[in-house]
mmCIF file of C-alpha atoms and ligand atoms in Angstrom:
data_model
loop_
_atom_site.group_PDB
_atom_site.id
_atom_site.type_symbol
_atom_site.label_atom_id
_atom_site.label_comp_id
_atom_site.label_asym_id
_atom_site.label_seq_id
_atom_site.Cartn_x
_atom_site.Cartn_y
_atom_site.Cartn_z
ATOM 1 C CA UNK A 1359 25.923 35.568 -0.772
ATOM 2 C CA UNK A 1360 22.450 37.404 -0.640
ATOM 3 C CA UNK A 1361 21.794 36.879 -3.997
ATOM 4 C CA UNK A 1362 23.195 32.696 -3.738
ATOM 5 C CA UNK A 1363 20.445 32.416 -0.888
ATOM 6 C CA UNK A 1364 17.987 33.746 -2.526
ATOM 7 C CA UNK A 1365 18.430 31.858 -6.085
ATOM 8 C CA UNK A 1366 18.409 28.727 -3.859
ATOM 9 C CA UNK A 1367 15.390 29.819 -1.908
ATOM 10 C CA UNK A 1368 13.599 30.593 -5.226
ATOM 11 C CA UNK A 1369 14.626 27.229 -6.285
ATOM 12 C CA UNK A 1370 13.248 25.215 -3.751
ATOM 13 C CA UNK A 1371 10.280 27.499 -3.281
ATOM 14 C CA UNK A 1372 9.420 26.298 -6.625
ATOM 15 C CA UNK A 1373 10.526 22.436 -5.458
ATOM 16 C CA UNK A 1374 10.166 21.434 -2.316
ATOM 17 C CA UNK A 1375 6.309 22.806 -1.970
ATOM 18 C CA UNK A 1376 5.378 20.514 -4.904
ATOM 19 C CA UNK A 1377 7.301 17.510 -4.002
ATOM 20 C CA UNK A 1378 4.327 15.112 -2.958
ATOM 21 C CA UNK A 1379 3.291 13.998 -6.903
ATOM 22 C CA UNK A 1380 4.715 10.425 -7.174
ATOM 23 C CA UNK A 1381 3.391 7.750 -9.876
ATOM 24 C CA UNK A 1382 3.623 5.239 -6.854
ATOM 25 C CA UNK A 1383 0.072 3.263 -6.139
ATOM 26 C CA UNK A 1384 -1.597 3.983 -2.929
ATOM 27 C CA UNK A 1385 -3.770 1.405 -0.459
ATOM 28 C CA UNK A 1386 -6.029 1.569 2.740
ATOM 29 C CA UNK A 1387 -3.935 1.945 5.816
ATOM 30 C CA UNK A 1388 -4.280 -1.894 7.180
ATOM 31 C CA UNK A 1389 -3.014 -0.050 10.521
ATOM 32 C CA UNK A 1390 -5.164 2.646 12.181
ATOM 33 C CA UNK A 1391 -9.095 3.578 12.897
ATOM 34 C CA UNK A 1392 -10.540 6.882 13.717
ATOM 35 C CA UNK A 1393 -10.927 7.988 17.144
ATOM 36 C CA UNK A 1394 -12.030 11.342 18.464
ATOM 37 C CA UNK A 1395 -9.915 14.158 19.874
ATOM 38 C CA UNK A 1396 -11.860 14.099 23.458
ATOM 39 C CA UNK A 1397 -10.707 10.162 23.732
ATOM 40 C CA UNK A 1398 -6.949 11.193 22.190
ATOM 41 C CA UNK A 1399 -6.683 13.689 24.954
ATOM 42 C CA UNK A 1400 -8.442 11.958 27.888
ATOM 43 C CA UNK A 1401 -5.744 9.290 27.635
ATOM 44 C CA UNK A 1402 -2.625 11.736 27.830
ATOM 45 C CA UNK A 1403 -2.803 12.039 31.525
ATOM 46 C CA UNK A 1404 -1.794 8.606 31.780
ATOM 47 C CA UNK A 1405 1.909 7.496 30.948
ATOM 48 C CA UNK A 1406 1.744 5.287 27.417
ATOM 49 C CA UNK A 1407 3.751 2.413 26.641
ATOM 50 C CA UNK A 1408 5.751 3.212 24.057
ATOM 51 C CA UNK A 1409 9.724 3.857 23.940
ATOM 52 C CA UNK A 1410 10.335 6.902 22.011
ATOM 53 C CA UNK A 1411 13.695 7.809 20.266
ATOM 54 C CA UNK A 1412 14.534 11.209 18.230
ATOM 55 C CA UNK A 1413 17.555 10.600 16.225
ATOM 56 C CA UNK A 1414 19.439 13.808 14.440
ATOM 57 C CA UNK A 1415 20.218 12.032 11.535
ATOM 58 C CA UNK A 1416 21.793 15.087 9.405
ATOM 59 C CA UNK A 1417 22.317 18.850 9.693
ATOM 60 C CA UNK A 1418 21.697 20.973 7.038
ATOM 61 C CA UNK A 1419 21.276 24.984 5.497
ATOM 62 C CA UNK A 1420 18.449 26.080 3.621
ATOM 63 C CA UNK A 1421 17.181 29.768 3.279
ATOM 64 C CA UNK A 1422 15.316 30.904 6.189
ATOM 65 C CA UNK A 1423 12.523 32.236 3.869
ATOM 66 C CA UNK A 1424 11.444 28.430 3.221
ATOM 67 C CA UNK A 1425 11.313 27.588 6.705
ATOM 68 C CA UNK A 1426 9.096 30.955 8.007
ATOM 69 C CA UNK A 1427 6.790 33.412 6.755
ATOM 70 C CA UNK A 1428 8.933 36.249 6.693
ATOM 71 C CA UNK A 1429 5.766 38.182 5.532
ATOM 72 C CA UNK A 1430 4.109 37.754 8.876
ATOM 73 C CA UNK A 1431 3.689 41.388 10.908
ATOM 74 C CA UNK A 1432 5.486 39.441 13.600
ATOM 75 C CA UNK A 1433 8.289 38.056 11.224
ATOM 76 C CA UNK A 1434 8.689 42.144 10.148
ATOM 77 C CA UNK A 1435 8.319 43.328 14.002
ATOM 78 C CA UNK A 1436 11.456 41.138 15.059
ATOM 79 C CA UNK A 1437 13.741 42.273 12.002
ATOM 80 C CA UNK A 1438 13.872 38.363 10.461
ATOM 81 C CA UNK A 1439 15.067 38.353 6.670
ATOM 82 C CA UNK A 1440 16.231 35.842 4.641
ATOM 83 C CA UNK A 1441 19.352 34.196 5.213
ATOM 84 C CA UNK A 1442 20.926 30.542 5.376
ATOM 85 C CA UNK A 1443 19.247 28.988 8.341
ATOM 86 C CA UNK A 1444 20.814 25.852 10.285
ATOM 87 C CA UNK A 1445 18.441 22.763 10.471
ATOM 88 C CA UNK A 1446 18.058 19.136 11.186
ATOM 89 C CA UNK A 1447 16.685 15.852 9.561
ATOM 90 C CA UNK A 1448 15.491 13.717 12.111
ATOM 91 C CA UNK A 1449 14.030 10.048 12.184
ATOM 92 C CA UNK A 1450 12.175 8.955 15.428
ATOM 93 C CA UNK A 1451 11.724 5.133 16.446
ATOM 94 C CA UNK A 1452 9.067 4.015 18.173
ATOM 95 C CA UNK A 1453 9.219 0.912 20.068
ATOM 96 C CA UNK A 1454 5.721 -0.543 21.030
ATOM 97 C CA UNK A 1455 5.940 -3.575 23.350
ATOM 98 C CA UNK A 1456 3.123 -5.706 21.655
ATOM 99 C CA UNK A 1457 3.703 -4.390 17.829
ATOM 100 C CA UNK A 1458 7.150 -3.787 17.361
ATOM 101 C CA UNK A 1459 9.445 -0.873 15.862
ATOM 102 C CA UNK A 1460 8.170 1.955 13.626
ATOM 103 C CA UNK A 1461 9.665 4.859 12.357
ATOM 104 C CA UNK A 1462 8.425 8.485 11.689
ATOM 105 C CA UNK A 1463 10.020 9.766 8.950
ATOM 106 C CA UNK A 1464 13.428 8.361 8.087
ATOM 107 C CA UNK A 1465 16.093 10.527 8.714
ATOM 108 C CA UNK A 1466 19.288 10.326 5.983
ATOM 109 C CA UNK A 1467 20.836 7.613 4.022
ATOM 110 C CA UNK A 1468 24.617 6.872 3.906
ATOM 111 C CA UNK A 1469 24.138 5.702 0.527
ATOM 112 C CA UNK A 1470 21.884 8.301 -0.746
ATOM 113 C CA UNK A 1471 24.729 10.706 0.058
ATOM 114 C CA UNK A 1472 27.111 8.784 -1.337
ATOM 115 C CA UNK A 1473 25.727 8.605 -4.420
ATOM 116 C CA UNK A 1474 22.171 10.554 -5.202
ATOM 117 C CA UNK A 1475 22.788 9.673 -8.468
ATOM 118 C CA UNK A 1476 21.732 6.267 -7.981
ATOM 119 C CA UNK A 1477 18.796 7.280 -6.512
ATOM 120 C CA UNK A 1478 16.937 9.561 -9.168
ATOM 121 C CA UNK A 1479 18.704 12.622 -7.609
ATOM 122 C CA UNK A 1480 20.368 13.916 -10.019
ATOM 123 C CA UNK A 1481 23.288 16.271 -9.870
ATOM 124 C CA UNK A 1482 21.073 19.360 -11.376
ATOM 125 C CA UNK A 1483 18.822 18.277 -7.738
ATOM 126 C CA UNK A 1484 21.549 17.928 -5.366
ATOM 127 C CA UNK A 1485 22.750 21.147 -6.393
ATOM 128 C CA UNK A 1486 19.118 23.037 -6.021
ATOM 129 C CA UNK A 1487 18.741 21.059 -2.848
ATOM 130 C CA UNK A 1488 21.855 22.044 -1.514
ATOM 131 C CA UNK A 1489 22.994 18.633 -0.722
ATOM 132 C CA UNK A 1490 26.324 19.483 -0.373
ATOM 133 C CA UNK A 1491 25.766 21.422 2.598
ATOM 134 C CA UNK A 1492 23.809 18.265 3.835
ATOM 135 C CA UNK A 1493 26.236 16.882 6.795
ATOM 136 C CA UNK A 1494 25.457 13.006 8.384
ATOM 137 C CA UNK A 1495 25.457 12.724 11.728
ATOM 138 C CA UNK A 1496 23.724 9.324 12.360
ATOM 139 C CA UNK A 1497 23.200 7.764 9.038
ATOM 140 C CA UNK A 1498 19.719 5.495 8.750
ATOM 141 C CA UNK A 1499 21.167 2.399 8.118
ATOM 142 C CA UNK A 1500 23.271 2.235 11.637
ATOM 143 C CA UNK A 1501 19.724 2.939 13.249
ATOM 144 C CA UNK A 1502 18.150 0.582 11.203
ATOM 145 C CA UNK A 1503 21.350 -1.920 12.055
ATOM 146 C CA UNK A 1504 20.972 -1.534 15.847
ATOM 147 C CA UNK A 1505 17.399 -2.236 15.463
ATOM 148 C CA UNK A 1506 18.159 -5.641 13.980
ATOM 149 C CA UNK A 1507 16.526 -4.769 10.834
ATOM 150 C CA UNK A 1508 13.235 -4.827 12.811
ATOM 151 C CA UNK A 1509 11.113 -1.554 11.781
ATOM 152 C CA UNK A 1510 7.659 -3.183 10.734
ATOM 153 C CA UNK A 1511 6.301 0.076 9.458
ATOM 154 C CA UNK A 1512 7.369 3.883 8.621
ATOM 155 C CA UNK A 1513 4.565 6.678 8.965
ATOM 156 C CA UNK A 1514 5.451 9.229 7.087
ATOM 157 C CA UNK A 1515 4.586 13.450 8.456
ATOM 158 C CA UNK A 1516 4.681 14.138 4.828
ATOM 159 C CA UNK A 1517 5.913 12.834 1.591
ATOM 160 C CA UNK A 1518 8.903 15.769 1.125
ATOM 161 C CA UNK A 1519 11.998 14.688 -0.089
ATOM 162 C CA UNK A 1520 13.902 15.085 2.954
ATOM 163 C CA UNK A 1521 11.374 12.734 5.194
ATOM 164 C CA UNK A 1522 12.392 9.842 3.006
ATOM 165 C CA UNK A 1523 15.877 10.033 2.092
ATOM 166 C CA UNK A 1524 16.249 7.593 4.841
ATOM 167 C CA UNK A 1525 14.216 5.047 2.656
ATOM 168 C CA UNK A 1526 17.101 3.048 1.436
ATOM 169 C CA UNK A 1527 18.566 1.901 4.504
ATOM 170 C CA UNK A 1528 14.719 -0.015 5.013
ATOM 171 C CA UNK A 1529 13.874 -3.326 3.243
ATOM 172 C CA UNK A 1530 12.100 -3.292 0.197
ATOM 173 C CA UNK A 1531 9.184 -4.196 2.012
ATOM 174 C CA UNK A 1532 8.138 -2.209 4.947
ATOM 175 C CA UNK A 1533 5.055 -0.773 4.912
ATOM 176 C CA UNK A 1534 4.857 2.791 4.138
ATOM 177 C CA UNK A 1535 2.352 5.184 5.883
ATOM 178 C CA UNK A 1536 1.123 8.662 5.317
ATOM 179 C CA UNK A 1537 -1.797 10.858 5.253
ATOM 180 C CA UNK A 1538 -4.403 10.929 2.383
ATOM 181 C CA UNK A 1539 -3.919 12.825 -1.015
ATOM 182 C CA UNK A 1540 0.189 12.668 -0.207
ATOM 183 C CA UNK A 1541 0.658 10.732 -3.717
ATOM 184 C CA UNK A 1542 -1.494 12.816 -5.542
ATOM 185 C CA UNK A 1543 -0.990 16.173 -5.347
ATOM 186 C CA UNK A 1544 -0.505 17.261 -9.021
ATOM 187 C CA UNK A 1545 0.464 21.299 -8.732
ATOM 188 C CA UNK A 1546 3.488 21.479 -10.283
ATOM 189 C CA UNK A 1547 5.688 18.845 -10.115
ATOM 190 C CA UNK A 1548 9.223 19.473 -11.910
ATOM 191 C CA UNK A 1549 9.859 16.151 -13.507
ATOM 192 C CA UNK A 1550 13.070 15.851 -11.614
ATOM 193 C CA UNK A 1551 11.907 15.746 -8.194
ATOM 194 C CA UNK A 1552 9.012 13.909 -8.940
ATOM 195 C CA UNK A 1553 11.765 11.495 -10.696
ATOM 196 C CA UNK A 1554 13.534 11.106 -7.118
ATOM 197 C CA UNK A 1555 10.145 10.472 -5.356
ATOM 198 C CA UNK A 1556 9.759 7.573 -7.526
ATOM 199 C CA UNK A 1557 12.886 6.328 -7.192
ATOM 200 C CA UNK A 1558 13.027 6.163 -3.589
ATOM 201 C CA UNK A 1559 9.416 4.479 -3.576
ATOM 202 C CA UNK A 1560 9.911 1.922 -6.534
ATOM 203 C CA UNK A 1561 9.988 -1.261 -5.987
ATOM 204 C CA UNK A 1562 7.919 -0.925 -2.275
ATOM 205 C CA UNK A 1563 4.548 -1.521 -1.065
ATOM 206 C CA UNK A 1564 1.823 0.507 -2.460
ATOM 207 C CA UNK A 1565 1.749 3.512 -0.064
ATOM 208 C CA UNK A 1566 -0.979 3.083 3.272
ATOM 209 C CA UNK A 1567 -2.860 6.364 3.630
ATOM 210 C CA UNK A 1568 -4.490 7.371 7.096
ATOM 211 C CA UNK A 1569 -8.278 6.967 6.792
ATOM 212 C CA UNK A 1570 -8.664 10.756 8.135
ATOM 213 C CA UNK A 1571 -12.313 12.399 7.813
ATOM 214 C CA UNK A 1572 -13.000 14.871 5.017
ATOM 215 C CA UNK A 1573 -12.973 18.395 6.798
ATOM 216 C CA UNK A 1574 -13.818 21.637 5.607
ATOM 217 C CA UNK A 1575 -13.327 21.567 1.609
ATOM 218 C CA UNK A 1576 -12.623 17.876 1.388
ATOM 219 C CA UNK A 1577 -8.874 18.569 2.900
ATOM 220 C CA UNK A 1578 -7.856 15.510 5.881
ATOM 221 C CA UNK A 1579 -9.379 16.419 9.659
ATOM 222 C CA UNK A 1580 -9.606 14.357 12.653
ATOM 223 C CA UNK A 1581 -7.397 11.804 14.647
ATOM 224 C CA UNK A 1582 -6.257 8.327 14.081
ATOM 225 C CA UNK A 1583 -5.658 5.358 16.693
ATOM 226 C CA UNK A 1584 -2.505 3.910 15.231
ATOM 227 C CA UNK A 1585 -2.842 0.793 17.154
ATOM 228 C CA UNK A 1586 -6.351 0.983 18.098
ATOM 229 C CA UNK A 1587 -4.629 1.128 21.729
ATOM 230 C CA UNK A 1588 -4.580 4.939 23.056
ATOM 231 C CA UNK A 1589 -0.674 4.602 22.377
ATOM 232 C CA UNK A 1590 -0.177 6.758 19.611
ATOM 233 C CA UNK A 1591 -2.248 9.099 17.328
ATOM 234 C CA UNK A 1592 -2.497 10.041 14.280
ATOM 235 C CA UNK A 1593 -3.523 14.013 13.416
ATOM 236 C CA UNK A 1594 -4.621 15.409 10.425
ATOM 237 C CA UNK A 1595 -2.521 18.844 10.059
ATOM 238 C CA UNK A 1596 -3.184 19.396 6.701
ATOM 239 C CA UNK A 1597 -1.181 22.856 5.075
ATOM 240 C CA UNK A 1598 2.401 22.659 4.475
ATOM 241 C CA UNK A 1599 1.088 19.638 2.361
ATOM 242 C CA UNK A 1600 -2.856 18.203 1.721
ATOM 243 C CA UNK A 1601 -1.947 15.129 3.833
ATOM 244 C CA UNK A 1602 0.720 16.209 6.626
ATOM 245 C CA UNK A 1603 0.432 14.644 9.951
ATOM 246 C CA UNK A 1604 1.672 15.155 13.350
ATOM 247 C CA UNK A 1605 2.000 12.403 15.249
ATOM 248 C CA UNK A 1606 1.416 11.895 19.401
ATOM 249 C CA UNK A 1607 2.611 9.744 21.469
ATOM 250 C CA UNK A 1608 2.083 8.737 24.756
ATOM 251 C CA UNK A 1609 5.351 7.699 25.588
ATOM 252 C CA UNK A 1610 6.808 5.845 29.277
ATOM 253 C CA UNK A 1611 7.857 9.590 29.896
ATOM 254 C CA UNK A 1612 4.434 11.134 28.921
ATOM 255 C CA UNK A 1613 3.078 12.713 25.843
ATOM 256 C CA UNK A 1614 5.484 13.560 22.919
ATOM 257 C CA UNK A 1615 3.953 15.764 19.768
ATOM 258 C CA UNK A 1616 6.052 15.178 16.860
ATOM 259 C CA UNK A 1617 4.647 18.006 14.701
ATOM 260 C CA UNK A 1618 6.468 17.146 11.273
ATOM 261 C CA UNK A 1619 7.044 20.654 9.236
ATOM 262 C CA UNK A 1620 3.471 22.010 10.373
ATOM 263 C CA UNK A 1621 6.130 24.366 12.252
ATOM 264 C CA UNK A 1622 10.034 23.732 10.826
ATOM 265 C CA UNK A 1623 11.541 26.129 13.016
ATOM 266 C CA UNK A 1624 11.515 26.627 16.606
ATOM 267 C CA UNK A 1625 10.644 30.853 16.465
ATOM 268 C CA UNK A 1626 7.726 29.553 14.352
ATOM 269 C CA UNK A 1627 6.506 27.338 16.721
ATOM 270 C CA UNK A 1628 6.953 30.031 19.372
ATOM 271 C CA UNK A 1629 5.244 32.769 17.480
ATOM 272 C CA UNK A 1630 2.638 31.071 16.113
ATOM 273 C CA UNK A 1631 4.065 31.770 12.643
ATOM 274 C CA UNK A 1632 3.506 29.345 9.471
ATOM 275 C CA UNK A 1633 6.417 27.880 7.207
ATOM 276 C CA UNK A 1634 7.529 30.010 4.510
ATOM 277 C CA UNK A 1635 7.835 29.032 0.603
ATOM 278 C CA UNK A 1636 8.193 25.220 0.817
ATOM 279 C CA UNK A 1637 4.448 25.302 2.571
ATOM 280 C CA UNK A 1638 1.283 24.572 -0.022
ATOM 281 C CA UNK A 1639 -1.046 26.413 1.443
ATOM 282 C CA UNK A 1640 0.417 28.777 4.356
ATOM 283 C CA UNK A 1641 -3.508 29.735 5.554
ATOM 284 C CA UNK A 1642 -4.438 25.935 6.574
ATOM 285 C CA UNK A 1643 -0.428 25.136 7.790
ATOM 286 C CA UNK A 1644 -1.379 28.516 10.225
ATOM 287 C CA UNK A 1645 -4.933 26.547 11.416
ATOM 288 C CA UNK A 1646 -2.911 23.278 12.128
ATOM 289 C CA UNK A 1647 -0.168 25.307 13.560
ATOM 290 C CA UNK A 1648 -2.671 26.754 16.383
ATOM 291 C CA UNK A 1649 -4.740 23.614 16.847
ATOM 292 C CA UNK A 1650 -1.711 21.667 17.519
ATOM 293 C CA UNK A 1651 -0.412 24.676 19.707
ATOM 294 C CA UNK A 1652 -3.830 24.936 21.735
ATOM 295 C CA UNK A 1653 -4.229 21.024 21.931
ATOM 296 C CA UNK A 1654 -0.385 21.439 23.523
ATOM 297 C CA UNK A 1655 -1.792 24.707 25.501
ATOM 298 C CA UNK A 1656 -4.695 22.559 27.108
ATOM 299 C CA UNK A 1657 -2.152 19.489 27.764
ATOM 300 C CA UNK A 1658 1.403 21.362 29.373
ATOM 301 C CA UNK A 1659 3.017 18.150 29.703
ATOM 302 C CA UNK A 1660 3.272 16.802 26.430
ATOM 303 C CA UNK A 1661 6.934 17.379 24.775
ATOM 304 C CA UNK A 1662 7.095 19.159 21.379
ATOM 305 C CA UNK A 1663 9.621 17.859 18.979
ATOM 306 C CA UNK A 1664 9.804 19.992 15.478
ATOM 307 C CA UNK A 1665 9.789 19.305 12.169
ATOM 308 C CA UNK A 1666 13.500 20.700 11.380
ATOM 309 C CA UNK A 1667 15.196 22.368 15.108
ATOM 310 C CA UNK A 1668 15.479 21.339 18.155
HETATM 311 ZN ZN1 LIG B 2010 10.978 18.783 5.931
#
């Protein structure tokens, strides 16, 4: 079994981190204009008009050692090693009384599962992905269903695999949204998961990329107005990938910080500790993952909803 997990883990290690290189054509985001973090967080104290829903959409096993440094003294001081972790795909609709329904991230395709195949996954890919351990609970095209086919936009926390298997349950033409350099990261792509990337995008509109700022060595920084309305914010948490993105909401409830797989896990979020093997760069995934957890420090109230756990 040890060994199993840990072929897999190497496997994906090798995968998932380099999953974001795509042929697919990029485009300005027509959505979104840069606001400042003092203005993002002067409005939280103030309920925000959007509906916020987080749908489960699948559960799912991967090797702890993608999910969490298990290098990290802290990792070592609680006895954590590697072994098949239980985890979540989620989608999350956003209702917004003046612009309609959005999604972040997408959740998990009926189809897809039914047959990858058809989708440029191909059986080598399920089997490193370990799709058969990949269990539906609400499958993206009932959500998309009850919506009444309505979503008028997805914004993407990252361009992995597993944040747009929910992609074929959404008409060929909804806009697509994610942060800048998602579509061109070029370290290592295997051909067959870059194969499945482009399958899942062909045929839609060229991808919208946040206009973030250019922080520290060119990587995305700073904080977009989605709606140019306080509602809900874009924020640059570049690491895990160049362009990943949490995403705030000021919700009827209060704030909600979605924090896509800047933390997977919830011990990670807890300790402060980075993702694990499936995270580009683990150094600037541990600066977003205490920015996001001091911006959360200074603000109690806002709800934090992971990347992969509840
Ligand atoms: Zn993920």
């Amino acid at each position: 079994m040890k060994s199993a997990t840990r072929l897999i883990s190497l496997l994906l290690a090798g995968l998932l981190a380099a999953c974001s290189t795509t042929s697919h054509p990029v485009q300005s985001a027509a959505l979104g204009k840069p606001a400042s973090a003092a203005a993002m967080e002067a409005a939280l104290a103030t309920p925000g008009p959007v509906e916020l829903q987080t749908v489960a959409s699948a559960d799912w096993v991967v090797p702890l050692s993608g999910l969490l440094n298990l290098k990290d003294p802290q990792a070592v001081a609680a006895g954590l090693a590697d072994r098949p972790e239980p985890i979540q795909v989620y989608l999350h609709v956003l209702r917004h009384p003046k612009f309609g329904v959005f999604l972040v991230d997408t959740g998990v395709s009926a189809q897809l599962l039914k047959t990858p195949s058809k989708f440029g996954i191909s059986s080598e890919l399920q089997q490193m992905l370990n799709i058969p351990r990949l269990q539906l609970r609400r499958d993206a095209e009932s959500v998309v269903a009850e919506l009444g086919g309505q979503v008028r936009g997805v914004f993407l926390t990252h361009l992995h695999l597993d944040h747009i298997t929910g992609l074929p349950a959404l008409a060929r033409d909804v806009p697509i949204h994610a942060g800048p350099g998602e579509l061109a990261e070029q370290h290592a792509m295997p051909d067959m998961m870059r194969a499945a990337t482009d399958a899942l995008l062909a045929g839609r509109p060229a991808q919208h990329e946040w206009p973030f700022a250019a922080g520290r060595d060119g990587v995305p920084a700073g904080v977009i107005d989605v709606f140019a309305d306080g509602s809900v914010f874009a924020i640059a948490a570049p690491g895990h990938t160049t362009g990943s993105t949490a995403y705030l909401v000021r919700t009827l409830q209060g704030p909600v910080l979605l924090t896509g797989d800047v933390s997977h896990t919830r011990w990670g979020w807890e300790h402060g500790v980075e993702p694990g093997d499936y995270t580009r760069d683990q150094l600037l995934n541990r600066s977003s993952l205490q920015q996001l957890k001091a911006l959360v420090a200074r603000h109690p109230a806002i709800e934090v909803r992971l990347g992969h756990q509840p």
